[in-house]
């Protein structure tokens, strides 16, 4: 059994929606990024890479490369899921924490879990999305951006 | 086996003690919160919910609900422990990192571990409390608040 | 099976190199610390202590103690590895995320993984080093310092 952890940040900018954990949410700001700025999926993608020593998301999908512009981040997560499967890994659970004052995550939690479960190929009960604020402290508290923390557990055959 | 992670923050305010990892510590500040502000227990509670996809602490104990005012956070942790047990989970270890310049955690570590071990129903050797500073950087470095990072490992029968 | 997590921060200061994950990297800044300031190894050392409830790095190597001045942080990691082995633990993987705008980690990743694998006594495939920025937000975004997040998985016999 192996565990990976991931962390990611995206800054708010003008816009009318954010995409978090694979779900588009109406919001009075957008997220600045070369991709769709889905910090939740980026942190989880990195956590999966972390279980197999497969570098990080910036390594596989360089932000300088125009082909990843405005990219749907589920593409990144699918890549990490495929690499883990290739190595014989079976994902037993995934846990994402979104750190922001807004948007409210609760109303979208189950849609996020369903979307992630589908991509990870596991039951929804094994997928967790949590939210917390930083109590108005730091850059997330000042609403300058969103941070995400993720962990993923993977069991490998015969280890 | 599944692993959950959690993160929480509380801001300092006027006061004469803080409660961290279930232990009351005399301090020249207090922690602002609807509950007792125990960021360590909140992060660990969320880590446990994260192993079973059971939402987050704000979901089960909404800060807007007056009945959780000044609440002892061990109530929240006990709730998560009970939910994990209901799903057939056995907690194998818990690890909390407190990020702050002050108070000093070391003198209280073993009391914190004992209190948490009791609530988690596991041996103290399986419970870890660590502390680190952010070297005077960021909101924890400016002593505006305390952050906590937690992870919990849970083994489920026949998985 | 048990999982530990760790977090560490070091501030930049004048200098011409940083040491991260055991590898010296030429840079236009140095890292301020009593030791060599290797936030990556410090976070991982703490993650290992976290699996056995063995306190934290500041507990074993007090920064106030002059004998740890400018210390090679591999000494700290070796200490944690030895404690885990003493308890009958076998490390199955280690994952470190470095949070900074600069230096670029990618070119040094495999050297870092090789160095850490050697100290941990595991195959390089089980060791991960990832990097991310905080998108110019917060103290890492302002290039005031480097943060590191780590997780370590350890399997204990007969548990
Ligand atoms: Mg990103
Ligand atoms: Mg809280
Ligand atoms: Mg350090």
Coordinates of C-alpha atoms and ligand atoms in Angstrom, one line a residue:
Chain A
X1 CA 0.0 0.0 0.0
X2 CA 1.2 3.5 -0.9
X3 CA -0.2 7.0 -0.2
X4 CA 0.4 10.1 -2.2
X5 CA -0.4 13.7 -1.3
X6 CA -0.9 16.7 -3.4
X7 CA -1.3 20.5 -3.1
X8 CA -2.4 23.1 -5.6
X9 CA -3.4 26.8 -5.8
X10 CA -5.1 28.9 -8.3
X11 CA -5.8 32.7 -8.1
X12 CA -9.2 34.2 -8.7
X13 CA -9.6 36.6 -11.7
X14 CA -12.6 38.1 -13.4
X15 CA -15.1 35.5 -14.5
X16 CA -18.5 34.0 -13.9
X17 CA -17.7 30.4 -12.9
X18 CA -15.1 28.2 -11.4
X19 CA -14.5 24.5 -12.0
X20 CA -13.7 22.5 -8.9
X21 CA -13.4 18.7 -8.6
X22 CA -14.7 18.4 -12.2
X23 CA -17.9 20.4 -11.6
X24 CA -18.6 23.9 -13.1
X25 CA -19.9 26.2 -10.4
X26 CA -21.4 29.7 -11.1
X27 CA -19.4 32.2 -9.1
X28 CA -18.6 36.0 -9.3
X29 CA -15.0 35.2 -10.1
X30 CA -13.1 32.8 -12.3
X31 CA -9.8 31.0 -11.7
X32 CA -6.7 32.1 -13.5
X33 CA -4.9 29.2 -15.2
X34 CA -3.6 27.7 -18.4
X35 CA -6.1 24.9 -17.9
X36 CA -9.5 25.2 -16.3
X37 CA -7.9 26.0 -13.0
X38 CA -9.4 23.0 -11.1
X39 CA -7.1 23.1 -8.1
X40 CA -9.0 20.1 -6.6
X41 CA -8.3 17.8 -9.5
X42 CA -4.7 19.1 -9.9
X43 CA -4.0 18.2 -6.2
X44 CA -5.5 14.8 -6.6
X45 CA -3.7 14.1 -9.9
X46 CA -0.4 15.0 -8.2
X47 CA -1.3 12.7 -5.2
X48 CA -1.8 9.8 -7.6
X49 CA 1.5 10.5 -9.4
X50 CA 3.0 10.6 -6.0
X51 CA 2.2 7.0 -5.3
X52 CA 4.3 5.8 -8.2
X53 CA 7.1 8.4 -8.4
X54 CA 5.8 9.7 -11.7
X55 CA 6.7 13.3 -11.4
X56 CA 4.1 16.0 -11.2
X57 CA 1.3 17.6 -13.3
X58 CA 3.6 20.4 -14.5
X59 CA 6.0 17.7 -15.8
X60 CA 3.4 15.8 -17.8
X61 CA 1.4 18.9 -18.9
X62 CA 3.7 21.9 -19.0
X63 CA 1.8 25.1 -18.5
X64 CA 4.0 26.7 -21.2
X65 CA 2.5 24.2 -23.8
X66 CA -0.4 25.9 -25.6
X67 CA -2.2 22.6 -26.2
X68 CA -3.2 22.5 -22.5
X69 CA -4.8 26.0 -22.6
X70 CA -8.2 26.0 -21.0
X71 CA -7.9 22.2 -20.8
X72 CA -10.5 20.2 -18.9
X73 CA -8.5 19.0 -15.9
X74 CA -10.2 15.6 -16.0
X75 CA -7.8 14.9 -18.8
X76 CA -4.9 15.2 -16.3
X77 CA -6.6 13.1 -13.7
X78 CA -7.4 10.4 -16.3
X79 CA -3.7 10.3 -17.2
X80 CA -2.6 9.7 -13.6
X81 CA -5.3 7.0 -13.1
X82 CA -4.0 5.2 -16.3
X83 CA -0.4 5.4 -15.1
X84 CA -1.3 4.0 -11.7
X85 CA -3.3 1.2 -13.3
X86 CA -0.4 0.4 -15.6
X87 CA 1.8 -0.2 -12.5
X88 CA -0.8 -2.6 -11.1
X89 CA -2.2 -0.2 -8.6
X90 CA -5.8 -0.3 -7.3
X91 CA -7.1 3.0 -5.9
X92 CA -8.8 2.4 -2.5
X93 CA -9.8 6.0 -1.7
X94 CA -9.3 9.6 -2.6
X95 CA -9.8 12.6 -0.4
X96 CA -9.7 16.3 -1.4
X97 CA -9.9 19.4 0.8
X98 CA -10.8 22.7 -0.8
X99 CA -9.6 25.7 1.2
X100 CA -11.5 28.9 0.3
X101 CA -14.0 31.3 1.8
X102 CA -16.2 31.1 -1.4
X103 CA -17.8 29.5 -3.3
X104 CA -19.7 27.2 -0.9
X105 CA -18.7 23.7 -1.7
X106 CA -21.4 21.8 0.1
X107 CA -24.2 22.1 -2.5
X108 CA -21.8 20.6 -5.1
X109 CA -20.1 18.0 -3.0
X110 CA -22.0 14.9 -4.3
X111 CA -21.7 16.0 -7.9
X112 CA -18.0 16.4 -7.4
X113 CA -17.7 13.0 -5.7
X114 CA -19.7 11.3 -8.5
X115 CA -17.6 12.9 -11.2
X116 CA -14.3 11.9 -9.5
X117 CA -15.5 8.4 -8.7
X118 CA -16.3 7.9 -12.3
X119 CA -12.9 8.9 -13.4
X120 CA -11.1 7.0 -10.7
X121 CA -13.2 3.9 -11.4
X122 CA -14.2 3.4 -7.7
X123 CA -17.4 3.6 -5.7
X124 CA -18.5 7.1 -4.7
X125 CA -18.3 6.0 -1.0
X126 CA -14.5 5.9 -1.4
X127 CA -14.3 9.5 -2.7
X128 CA -14.3 12.4 -0.3
X129 CA -14.6 16.2 -0.9
X130 CA -14.3 18.4 2.1
X131 CA -14.1 22.2 2.4
X132 CA -12.7 24.5 5.0
X133 CA -11.9 28.2 5.2
X134 CA -8.7 29.8 6.5
X135 CA -10.8 32.1 8.7
X136 CA -10.1 35.2 6.7
X137 CA -6.3 34.7 7.2
X138 CA -3.7 34.4 4.4
X139 CA -4.4 34.5 0.7
X140 CA -7.3 32.1 0.8
X141 CA -8.8 34.1 3.6
X142 CA -8.4 37.3 1.6
X143 CA -10.2 35.6 -1.3
X144 CA -7.3 36.0 -3.6
X145 CA -7.3 32.3 -4.5
X146 CA -8.2 28.7 -3.8
X147 CA -5.9 26.1 -2.3
X148 CA -6.5 22.3 -2.5
X149 CA -5.0 19.5 -0.5
X150 CA -5.4 15.9 -1.6
X151 CA -4.5 12.4 -0.7
X152 CA -4.8 9.1 -2.5
X153 CA -4.3 5.5 -1.3
X154 CA -3.3 2.8 -3.8
X155 CA -2.8 -0.9 -3.1
X156 CA -0.4 -2.8 -5.4
X157 CA -0.6 -6.5 -5.9
X158 CA 1.9 -8.6 -4.0
X159 CA 3.5 -5.8 -2.0
Chain B
X1 CA -6.9 0.5 3.7
X2 CA -7.9 4.2 3.3
X3 CA -6.2 7.4 4.3
X4 CA -7.9 10.8 4.9
X5 CA -6.3 14.2 5.3
X6 CA -7.5 17.3 6.9
X7 CA -6.6 21.0 7.3
X8 CA -8.0 23.7 9.6
X9 CA -7.2 27.2 10.7
X10 CA -8.3 29.4 13.6
X11 CA -7.4 33.0 14.2
X12 CA -6.0 34.3 17.5
X13 CA -8.1 36.8 19.5
X14 CA -7.9 38.2 23.0
X15 CA -7.9 35.5 25.6
X16 CA -5.9 33.6 28.1
X17 CA -5.8 30.1 26.8
X18 CA -6.1 28.0 23.6
X19 CA -7.4 24.4 23.3
X20 CA -5.3 22.2 21.0
X21 CA -5.7 18.5 20.4
X22 CA -8.1 18.3 23.3
X23 CA -5.8 20.0 25.8
X24 CA -6.3 23.5 27.4
X25 CA -3.1 25.5 27.3
X26 CA -2.5 28.8 29.1
X27 CA -1.6 31.4 26.4
X28 CA -1.6 35.2 26.0
X29 CA -4.2 34.8 23.2
X30 CA -7.4 32.8 22.6
X31 CA -8.7 31.2 19.4
X32 CA -11.7 32.8 17.6
X33 CA -14.3 30.2 16.8
X34 CA -17.9 29.1 17.2
X35 CA -16.6 26.0 19.0
X36 CA -13.5 25.9 21.2
X37 CA -11.3 26.6 18.1
X38 CA -9.3 23.4 18.4
X39 CA -7.8 23.4 14.9
X40 CA -5.9 20.1 15.6
X41 CA -9.0 18.1 16.4
X42 CA -10.9 19.8 13.6
X43 CA -8.3 18.7 11.1
X44 CA -8.3 15.2 12.4
X45 CA -12.1 15.0 12.5
X46 CA -12.1 16.0 8.8
X47 CA -9.3 13.4 8.0
X48 CA -11.5 10.7 9.5
X49 CA -14.6 11.8 7.6
X50 CA -12.4 11.8 4.5
X51 CA -11.8 8.0 4.8
X52 CA -15.5 7.3 4.4
X53 CA -16.7 10.2 2.1
X54 CA -18.8 11.6 5.0
X55 CA -18.6 15.3 4.2
X56 CA -16.8 17.7 6.5
X57 CA -17.0 19.1 10.0
X58 CA -18.9 22.2 8.7
X59 CA -21.5 19.9 7.2
X60 CA -22.2 17.9 10.4
X61 CA -21.8 20.8 12.8
X62 CA -22.7 24.1 10.9
X63 CA -20.9 27.1 12.5
X64 CA -24.1 29.0 12.0
X65 CA -25.9 26.7 14.4
X66 CA -25.9 28.2 18.0
X67 CA -25.9 24.7 19.6
X68 CA -22.2 24.3 18.7
X69 CA -21.1 27.6 20.3
X70 CA -18.0 27.2 22.5
X71 CA -18.5 23.4 22.0
X72 CA -15.8 21.1 23.2
X73 CA -14.3 19.8 19.9
X74 CA -13.9 16.3 21.3
X75 CA -17.6 16.0 20.5
X76 CA -16.8 16.4 16.8
X77 CA -14.0 13.9 16.9
X78 CA -16.2 11.4 18.7
X79 CA -18.8 11.7 16.0
X80 CA -16.3 11.0 13.2
X81 CA -14.9 8.0 15.2
X82 CA -18.4 6.6 15.5
X83 CA -19.1 7.0 11.8
X84 CA -15.9 5.2 10.9
X85 CA -16.6 2.4 13.3
X86 CA -20.2 2.0 11.9
X87 CA -18.6 1.5 8.4
X88 CA -16.4 -1.3 9.9
X89 CA -13.3 0.8 10.0
X90 CA -10.4 0.3 12.4
X91 CA -8.1 3.3 12.9
X92 CA -4.5 2.3 12.7
X93 CA -2.9 5.7 13.3
X94 CA -3.5 9.4 13.5
X95 CA -1.0 12.2 12.9
X96 CA -1.5 15.9 13.6
X97 CA 0.9 18.7 12.7
X98 CA 0.3 22.1 14.4
X99 CA 1.7 25.1 12.5
X100 CA 2.3 28.1 14.8
X101 CA 5.0 30.1 16.3
X102 CA 3.4 29.9 19.8
X103 CA 2.3 28.3 22.0
X104 CA 5.1 25.8 22.4
X105 CA 3.5 22.4 21.8
X106 CA 6.2 20.1 23.1
X107 CA 5.4 20.3 26.8
X108 CA 1.8 19.4 26.0
X109 CA 2.4 16.7 23.4
X110 CA 2.0 13.6 25.5
X111 CA -1.2 14.9 27.2
X112 CA -2.6 15.7 23.7
X113 CA -1.7 12.2 22.4
X114 CA -3.2 10.5 25.5
X115 CA -6.5 12.5 25.1
X116 CA -6.7 11.7 21.4
X117 CA -5.8 8.1 21.8
X118 CA -8.6 7.7 24.4
X119 CA -11.2 9.2 21.9
X120 CA -9.8 7.3 19.0
X121 CA -9.8 4.1 21.0
X122 CA -6.2 3.2 20.0
X123 CA -2.8 2.9 21.8
X124 CA -1.0 6.2 22.4
X125 CA 1.9 4.9 20.3
X126 CA -0.3 5.1 17.2
X127 CA -1.1 8.8 17.9
X128 CA 1.3 11.6 16.8
X129 CA 1.3 15.3 17.5
X130 CA 4.0 17.3 15.8
X131 CA 4.6 21.1 15.7
X132 CA 6.4 23.3 13.3
X133 CA 6.6 27.0 12.7
X134 CA 6.4 28.7 9.3
X135 CA 9.6 30.7 10.1
X136 CA 7.8 34.0 10.6
X137 CA 6.3 33.8 7.1
X138 CA 2.6 34.0 6.2
X139 CA -0.3 34.3 8.7
X140 CA 1.0 31.6 11.0
X141 CA 4.4 33.3 11.0
X142 CA 2.8 36.7 11.8
X143 CA 1.0 34.9 14.7
X144 CA -2.4 35.8 13.3
X145 CA -3.6 32.3 13.7
X146 CA -2.9 28.6 13.9
X147 CA -3.1 26.0 11.1
X148 CA -3.3 22.2 11.5
X149 CA -2.7 19.4 9.1
X150 CA -3.9 15.9 9.9
X151 CA -3.9 12.4 8.4
X152 CA -5.7 9.3 9.6
X153 CA -5.3 5.7 8.4
X154 CA -8.2 3.3 8.6
X155 CA -8.3 -0.4 7.7
X156 CA -11.7 -1.8 6.6
X157 CA -12.5 -5.5 6.9
X158 CA -12.3 -7.5 3.7
X159 CA -11.1 -4.8 1.5
Chain C
X1 CA -0.2 0.1 7.9
X2 CA 0.2 3.7 9.1
X3 CA 0.7 7.0 7.3
X4 CA 2.4 10.1 8.6
X5 CA 2.3 13.6 7.2
X6 CA 4.7 16.5 7.5
X7 CA 5.0 20.2 6.7
X8 CA 7.9 22.5 6.8
X9 CA 8.9 26.0 5.8
X10 CA 12.2 27.9 5.4
X11 CA 12.7 31.5 4.4
X12 CA 15.0 32.7 1.7
X13 CA 18.0 34.8 2.6
X14 CA 21.1 36.0 0.7
X15 CA 23.1 33.1 -0.7
X16 CA 24.1 31.2 -3.8
X17 CA 22.4 27.8 -3.3
X18 CA 19.6 25.9 -1.6
X19 CA 19.6 22.3 -0.5
X20 CA 16.3 20.5 -1.2
X21 CA 15.6 16.8 -0.8
X22 CA 19.3 16.2 -0.2
X23 CA 20.5 17.9 -3.3
X24 CA 22.4 21.1 -3.5
X25 CA 21.0 23.4 -6.2
X26 CA 22.6 26.6 -7.4
X27 CA 20.2 29.5 -6.8
X28 CA 20.3 33.3 -6.4
X29 CA 19.1 32.9 -2.7
X30 CA 19.9 30.7 0.2
X31 CA 17.7 29.2 2.9
X32 CA 17.7 30.6 6.4
X33 CA 18.0 27.9 9.0
X34 CA 20.0 26.4 11.8
X35 CA 20.5 23.3 9.7
X36 CA 20.9 23.4 5.9
X37 CA 17.3 24.5 5.6
X38 CA 16.2 21.4 3.6
X39 CA 12.4 21.8 4.0
X40 CA 11.7 18.8 1.9
X41 CA 13.8 16.4 4.1
X42 CA 12.4 18.1 7.3
X43 CA 8.8 17.5 6.2
X44 CA 9.6 13.9 5.3
X45 CA 11.5 13.3 8.6
X46 CA 8.4 14.6 10.4
X47 CA 6.1 12.3 8.4
X48 CA 8.2 9.3 9.4
X49 CA 8.2 10.3 13.1
X50 CA 4.4 10.7 12.7
X51 CA 3.9 7.0 11.9
X52 CA 5.3 6.0 15.3
X53 CA 4.3 8.9 17.5
X54 CA 7.9 9.8 18.0
X55 CA 7.6 13.6 18.4
X56 CA 8.9 16.0 15.8
X57 CA 12.2 17.1 14.3
X58 CA 12.5 20.1 16.7
X59 CA 12.1 17.7 19.6
X60 CA 15.0 15.4 18.5
X61 CA 17.2 18.2 17.1
X62 CA 16.4 21.5 18.9
X63 CA 17.3 24.5 16.7
X64 CA 18.7 26.1 19.8
X65 CA 21.4 23.4 20.1
X66 CA 24.5 24.7 18.3
X67 CA 25.6 21.1 17.3
X68 CA 22.9 21.1 14.6
X69 CA 24.1 24.4 13.0
X70 CA 24.4 24.1 9.3
X71 CA 23.8 20.4 9.7
X72 CA 23.2 18.2 6.7
X73 CA 19.5 17.3 7.0
X74 CA 20.1 13.8 5.8
X75 CA 21.2 13.2 9.4
X76 CA 17.7 14.0 10.6
X77 CA 16.1 11.7 8.0
X78 CA 18.5 8.9 8.9
X79 CA 17.4 9.2 12.5
X80 CA 13.7 8.9 11.7
X81 CA 14.4 5.9 9.4
X82 CA 16.3 4.2 12.1
X83 CA 13.5 4.8 14.7
X84 CA 10.9 3.4 12.3
X85 CA 13.0 0.3 11.6
X86 CA 13.5 -0.2 15.3
X87 CA 9.7 -0.4 15.7
X88 CA 9.5 -3.1 13.0
X89 CA 8.3 -0.7 10.3
X90 CA 9.0 -1.1 6.6
X91 CA 8.6 2.0 4.5
X92 CA 6.5 1.4 1.4
X93 CA 6.6 4.9 -0.2
X94 CA 7.5 8.5 0.4
X95 CA 6.1 11.5 -1.3
X96 CA 7.3 15.1 -1.1
X97 CA 5.8 18.2 -2.6
X98 CA 7.9 21.4 -2.8
X99 CA 5.9 24.6 -2.9
X100 CA 7.9 27.5 -4.4
X101 CA 8.1 29.7 -7.5
X102 CA 11.8 29.1 -7.8
X103 CA 14.2 27.2 -8.1
X104 CA 12.8 24.9 -10.7
X105 CA 12.7 21.4 -9.2
X106 CA 12.2 19.3 -12.4
X107 CA 15.9 19.2 -13.4
X108 CA 16.9 17.9 -10.0
X109 CA 14.0 15.5 -9.3
X110 CA 15.7 12.3 -10.1
X111 CA 18.8 13.2 -8.2
X112 CA 16.6 14.0 -5.2
X113 CA 14.6 10.8 -5.5
X114 CA 17.9 8.7 -5.8
X115 CA 19.3 10.4 -2.7
X116 CA 16.1 9.9 -0.6
X117 CA 15.7 6.3 -1.8
X118 CA 19.2 5.5 -0.7
X119 CA 18.6 6.9 2.8
X120 CA 15.1 5.4 3.1
X121 CA 16.5 2.0 1.9
X122 CA 13.7 1.6 -0.7
X123 CA 13.6 1.5 -4.6
X124 CA 13.6 4.8 -6.3
X125 CA 10.2 4.0 -7.9
X126 CA 8.7 4.3 -4.4
X127 CA 10.0 7.8 -3.9
X128 CA 8.3 10.8 -5.3
X129 CA 9.3 14.5 -5.5
X130 CA 6.7 16.9 -6.9
X131 CA 6.7 20.7 -7.2
X132 CA 4.0 23.3 -7.5
X133 CA 3.8 27.0 -7.2
X134 CA 1.2 29.0 -5.2
X135 CA 0.5 31.1 -8.3
X136 CA 2.2 34.2 -6.9
X137 CA -0.1 34.1 -3.8
X138 CA 1.0 34.0 -0.2
X139 CA 4.6 33.9 1.1
X140 CA 5.7 31.2 -1.3
X141 CA 4.1 33.2 -4.2
X142 CA 6.0 36.3 -3.0
X143 CA 9.2 34.2 -3.1
X144 CA 9.8 34.8 0.6
X145 CA 10.3 31.1 1.4
X146 CA 9.8 27.5 0.4
X147 CA 7.1 25.2 1.9
X148 CA 7.2 21.4 1.8
X149 CA 4.5 18.8 2.3
X150 CA 5.4 15.2 2.8
X151 CA 3.7 11.8 3.4
X152 CA 5.2 8.5 4.3
X153 CA 3.5 5.0 4.4
X154 CA 4.9 2.4 6.7
X155 CA 3.8 -1.2 7.1
X156 CA 4.3 -2.9 10.5
X157 CA 4.6 -6.7 10.9
X158 CA 1.5 -8.4 12.3
X159 CA -0.7 -5.4 12.3
Ligands
LIG1 MG1 -2.9 23.9 -10.9
LIG2 MG1 -12.1 24.8 12.7
LIG3 MG1 12.8 23.0 8.9

